[in-house]
XYZ file of C-alpha atoms in Angstrom:
377
model
C -125.339 90.877 56.708
C -124.311 87.306 55.321
C -125.230 83.815 55.829
C -123.713 82.155 58.835
C -123.485 78.443 59.034
C -122.480 75.609 61.146
C -122.344 72.155 60.638
C -120.682 68.701 61.907
C -120.908 65.116 61.266
C -119.774 62.240 62.667
C -120.472 59.053 64.528
C -118.379 57.193 67.020
C -120.062 54.352 68.800
C -119.365 51.818 71.163
C -121.274 48.341 71.825
C -120.449 46.323 74.597
C -119.243 47.200 78.241
C -115.628 46.339 77.573
C -115.235 49.340 75.267
C -118.358 51.184 76.853
C -116.022 54.459 77.395
C -115.237 54.912 74.064
C -114.911 58.573 73.187
C -114.923 59.373 76.912
C -112.028 57.141 78.363
C -109.358 59.414 76.878
C -111.332 62.954 76.802
C -109.321 64.716 79.101
C -106.358 63.370 76.435
C -107.957 64.849 73.581
C -106.725 67.917 71.879
C -109.122 71.082 72.149
C -110.181 73.304 69.440
C -111.445 76.586 70.502
C -114.023 78.578 68.331
C -114.813 82.323 69.269
C -117.847 83.141 66.825
C -118.564 87.071 66.710
C -121.609 87.894 64.823
C -122.700 91.841 63.650
C -126.134 91.885 64.795
C -126.744 95.264 63.488
C -130.245 96.038 61.582
C -128.935 94.715 58.382
C -127.614 91.432 59.547
C -130.826 89.431 60.162
C -129.639 86.975 57.133
C -126.299 86.266 58.577
C -128.236 85.333 62.158
C -130.565 83.137 60.253
C -128.040 81.376 58.756
C -126.049 80.877 61.737
C -129.125 79.362 63.341
C -129.442 76.452 60.368
C -126.278 75.715 59.970
C -124.712 75.361 63.535
C -125.311 72.008 63.510
C -123.532 71.393 59.612
C -120.351 73.107 61.216
C -120.456 70.638 64.144
C -120.858 67.700 61.630
C -117.666 68.865 59.879
C -115.442 69.126 62.734
C -116.842 65.454 63.952
C -114.693 64.458 60.631
C -111.765 65.334 62.236
C -109.217 62.928 63.377
C -107.779 62.752 66.329
C -111.219 63.332 67.626
C -111.122 66.729 69.583
C -113.313 68.269 72.316
C -115.259 71.078 70.760
C -115.593 74.439 72.755
C -117.575 77.035 71.312
C -118.057 80.848 72.349
C -120.474 83.399 71.052
C -120.124 87.506 70.714
C -122.479 89.411 68.961
C -121.592 93.132 68.326
C -123.307 96.576 66.719
C -126.605 96.140 68.347
C -127.938 99.456 69.691
C -129.242 98.146 72.932
C -125.928 97.202 74.034
C -123.567 99.296 76.188
C -121.943 101.845 74.704
C -119.090 101.465 77.086
C -118.529 97.793 75.951
C -118.441 99.079 72.526
C -121.715 97.536 71.718
C -120.299 94.446 72.315
C -121.817 91.517 74.136
C -120.304 88.128 75.427
C -123.665 85.836 74.925
C -121.632 82.719 75.662
C -118.320 81.887 76.987
C -116.504 78.893 75.774
C -118.245 75.704 76.533
C -118.783 72.373 75.386
C -122.526 72.817 75.484
C -123.652 73.199 72.092
C -127.348 73.427 72.735
C -126.694 76.530 74.768
C -125.114 77.773 71.603
C -128.004 76.976 69.965
C -130.592 78.693 72.250
C -128.293 81.967 72.348
C -128.615 81.940 68.598
C -132.116 81.751 68.623
C -132.267 84.302 71.116
C -130.585 87.070 68.890
C -132.277 90.198 67.342
C -131.313 92.731 65.302
C -131.112 96.358 65.610
C -128.800 99.492 65.143
C -126.079 100.151 65.013
C -122.263 100.695 65.687
C -120.169 97.521 64.570
C -116.843 97.762 66.009
C -114.545 95.180 64.764
C -111.543 96.003 66.935
C -113.917 95.848 70.145
C -115.310 92.719 69.303
C -111.931 91.021 68.961
C -110.820 92.670 72.206
C -113.526 91.452 73.941
C -112.568 87.730 72.509
C -109.102 88.153 73.745
C -109.936 89.521 77.190
C -113.038 88.232 78.098
C -113.369 84.396 77.071
C -111.437 81.269 79.137
C -109.235 80.064 76.315
C -107.694 76.719 76.670
C -103.957 77.459 77.886
C -102.482 74.149 76.303
C -100.404 75.184 73.298
C -101.604 72.234 71.252
C -105.441 73.927 71.063
C -106.405 75.475 67.989
C -107.678 78.597 68.927
C -109.863 80.530 66.698
C -111.668 83.841 66.128
C -114.468 83.815 63.650
C -115.566 87.704 63.001
C -118.256 88.419 60.736
C -119.693 92.042 59.467
C -120.588 94.160 56.759
C -119.501 97.448 57.539
C -115.754 98.686 57.591
C -113.502 96.786 59.702
C -111.754 100.536 60.364
C -114.579 101.866 62.200
C -113.316 101.513 65.607
C -111.351 104.823 66.368
C -110.294 103.664 69.973
C -109.311 100.409 69.584
C -107.826 99.237 66.395
C -107.982 96.046 64.792
C -104.423 95.768 63.558
C -103.371 95.860 67.497
C -106.250 93.233 68.183
C -104.869 91.113 65.170
C -101.460 91.237 66.591
C -102.477 90.501 70.157
C -104.270 87.367 68.829
C -101.292 85.687 67.062
C -99.074 86.491 69.703
C -101.268 84.566 72.085
C -101.438 81.899 69.457
C -105.204 82.769 68.419
C -105.525 83.059 64.625
C -108.523 85.633 63.304
C -111.012 84.408 60.335
C -112.746 87.539 58.563
C -116.072 87.026 57.017
C -117.062 90.023 54.902
C -120.653 89.881 53.851
C -120.663 91.795 50.752
C -118.920 91.896 47.542
C -115.219 91.528 46.950
C -115.194 94.472 45.067
C -116.435 96.838 47.648
C -114.084 99.315 49.128
C -114.037 97.880 52.213
C -113.607 94.659 51.591
C -109.766 94.754 51.956
C -109.815 96.137 55.706
C -111.468 92.743 56.274
C -108.915 90.828 54.764
C -106.370 92.372 56.440
C -107.805 91.690 59.774
C -107.136 88.273 58.973
C -103.654 88.311 57.159
C -102.385 90.249 60.356
C -103.476 87.072 62.476
C -102.572 84.223 60.250
C -106.229 83.827 59.286
C -108.561 83.141 56.296
C -110.664 85.540 54.893
C -113.516 85.116 52.594
C -116.687 87.341 51.369
C -120.053 85.954 51.774
C -123.490 86.603 50.247
C -126.404 86.460 53.306
C -129.110 86.147 51.048
C -127.576 83.256 49.019
C -125.767 80.050 49.808
C -127.842 78.421 52.589
C -128.499 75.086 50.513
C -130.746 72.755 52.479
C -132.197 69.862 50.636
C -135.022 67.712 52.107
C -134.394 63.720 51.844
C -136.648 60.912 52.348
C -134.615 59.904 55.687
C -134.706 63.078 57.722
C -138.398 62.352 59.170
C -136.845 59.077 60.513
C -133.620 60.623 61.493
C -135.895 63.116 63.636
C -137.984 60.289 65.010
C -134.643 58.655 66.431
C -133.075 61.791 67.514
C -136.248 62.069 69.695
C -136.468 59.030 70.859
C -132.168 58.887 71.738
C -133.469 62.049 74.259
C -134.505 59.362 76.633
C -131.032 58.186 76.965
C -129.922 61.153 78.613
C -130.411 61.258 82.313
C -130.748 64.695 83.992
C -128.807 64.917 87.118
C -129.742 67.819 89.671
C -131.470 71.177 88.831
C -128.734 71.764 86.155
C -130.012 68.174 84.710
C -133.404 69.370 84.539
C -132.577 72.293 82.619
C -130.300 70.851 80.200
C -132.949 68.313 79.346
C -135.630 70.802 78.754
C -133.281 72.736 76.493
C -132.369 69.951 74.626
C -135.967 69.503 73.330
C -136.044 73.253 73.089
C -133.305 73.029 70.492
C -134.670 70.283 68.636
C -137.770 71.929 68.137
C -135.795 75.227 67.119
C -134.169 72.802 64.618
C -137.365 71.336 63.470
C -139.059 74.695 62.821
C -136.121 75.622 60.241
C -137.113 72.279 58.132
C -136.841 68.470 58.229
C -132.945 69.054 56.686
C -131.724 70.970 59.550
C -133.781 68.751 61.895
C -131.824 66.012 60.387
C -128.469 68.092 60.707
C -128.681 68.554 64.458
C -129.702 64.585 65.027
C -126.731 64.026 63.218
C -124.534 66.362 65.475
C -126.134 64.608 68.702
C -124.672 61.073 67.326
C -121.263 62.369 67.363
C -118.573 62.786 70.020
C -118.618 66.296 70.110
C -122.071 66.565 71.542
C -121.389 65.972 75.202
C -123.978 66.885 77.849
C -122.201 67.704 81.167
C -125.725 67.853 82.791
C -126.036 64.433 82.000
C -125.506 61.296 84.428
C -124.423 58.566 81.652
C -121.865 61.531 80.479
C -120.532 62.143 83.459
C -120.076 58.679 84.635
C -118.485 57.849 81.319
C -115.926 60.802 81.064
C -115.399 59.871 85.137
C -116.340 63.480 86.242
C -119.259 62.105 88.596
C -118.495 59.605 91.754
C -121.642 57.425 91.657
C -120.977 56.897 95.496
C -121.593 60.642 96.269
C -124.418 61.716 94.160
C -127.109 62.769 96.129
C -130.553 60.933 96.024
C -132.783 63.963 95.334
C -130.503 64.850 91.854
C -131.489 61.351 90.951
C -134.677 61.228 88.786
C -137.307 59.477 91.148
C -137.069 56.140 89.246
C -133.567 55.895 90.062
C -133.473 56.794 93.577
C -132.986 53.961 96.079
C -130.771 51.724 93.740
C -127.698 50.591 94.988
C -124.222 51.792 93.143
C -124.103 48.459 91.229
C -127.713 48.862 89.949
C -127.154 52.414 88.961
C -123.992 51.572 87.502
C -125.689 48.792 85.432
C -128.496 50.949 84.441
C -126.202 53.820 83.325
C -124.466 51.364 80.953
C -127.443 49.558 79.357
C -128.945 53.303 79.020
C -125.496 53.856 77.143
C -125.694 50.811 74.905
C -129.538 51.916 73.757
C -127.936 55.339 73.004
C -125.420 53.805 70.884
C -127.979 51.819 69.075
C -129.710 54.858 67.942
C -126.442 56.677 67.420
C -125.748 53.767 64.776
C -129.000 53.785 62.944
C -128.948 57.510 62.578
C -125.715 57.145 61.119
C -126.543 54.891 58.462
C -129.317 56.469 57.818
C -127.425 59.853 57.250
C -125.068 57.958 54.738
C -127.726 57.379 52.856
C -128.964 60.978 53.317
C -125.535 62.305 52.175
C -125.609 60.489 48.975
C -129.306 61.635 48.447
C -128.459 65.111 48.997
C -125.148 65.248 46.680
C -127.116 63.562 43.770
C -129.817 66.166 44.438
C -127.196 69.229 44.580
C -125.455 68.163 41.156
C -129.416 67.638 39.560
C -130.315 70.904 40.663
C -127.025 73.041 40.243
C -127.085 73.822 43.686
C -123.893 75.594 45.100
C -123.103 76.499 48.986
C -119.938 78.588 47.838
C -121.433 81.896 49.521
C -122.644 80.138 52.779
C -120.885 81.139 56.097
C -120.562 77.871 56.981
C -118.422 77.129 53.885
C -116.459 79.953 54.748
C -116.014 78.811 58.493
C -115.496 75.135 57.238
C -112.696 75.833 54.601
C -110.569 77.855 57.241
C -110.897 75.477 60.169
C -109.657 72.543 57.927
C -106.934 74.672 56.879
C -105.869 75.466 60.128
C -106.410 72.257 61.850
C -104.049 70.542 59.621
C -101.205 72.652 61.229
C -102.440 71.239 64.638
C -102.293 67.496 63.404
C -106.128 66.931 62.572
C -106.855 65.513 59.692
C -110.430 65.001 58.072
C -112.094 61.698 56.523
C -113.235 63.590 53.462
C -112.776 66.764 51.312
C -114.841 69.540 52.369
C -117.979 70.360 50.535
């Protein structure tokens, strides 16, 4: 299978208490982008999975450039693994639509390949029937399905009917064929997207994942690690979330400093939001400080008055914004360095999964009134 990539870059930060709610104050008013990513995990698809792990943050960073700033929810479905249930068409919903990008990363790193029987119609059906799509008509709803076998293998669930169902529900389908556009089965993948007003692309899983290390990566990673201290875990979910945040930092680091820097960039954007964090929950008004149980607070915060707690939260948020600003400044320098190196070495990401995904999302987002700060690369 081919390469998959995901990227996001944006920074919105605020400095004083007067605008301390910044990205959060209008959270409920923001339009949502729902993206269901369906990856073939049969035996030949390790390249696709590796690319998705490496480029998740790239897709996020690109979406962070969208104006108005959206709420981003991502789902992950996989298909074609021989260990999955035959009665489900060898399809698994790994994560329902969620704003928890660390959870998506966690599930991507847990994927293996094996098998298999790759049924495109069945994974599209699962996306339509088993995910909690946002009901608002203003929501941009997308399915992205990527694979390297015939899209027409499923003799029980016809992809044509699923494409029709999707677009009738306001969901566009983008098809990514991991193979040569001259292959006999490539037109079938294109048909999947055409029937649901989507985009089609061919990618090469063994090419296109362009990552360039820069002199700024180490410091960006250090700031990302330091910024973790500004996320205050609330209750048992908070403990799990904070632990997973660190694990996904390490997972990105293991892929190289460039990927680690891309993740840090994502963490500095409005799209990276942790519902398990007291700071985020306070700023988006999803928690009432008067109703928090003392045992759900970190020990250092137990026994504080409501005003003391509020002051601590707002100070912690200011500290996070300072980290975000530093990451933003370094990332600008990093982006210029990467562009110069790519030009010098004649590197291209034209065959990359994330390039295909970003191009499709940008074009479709324009139909919902979004604009991007710069052209997709």
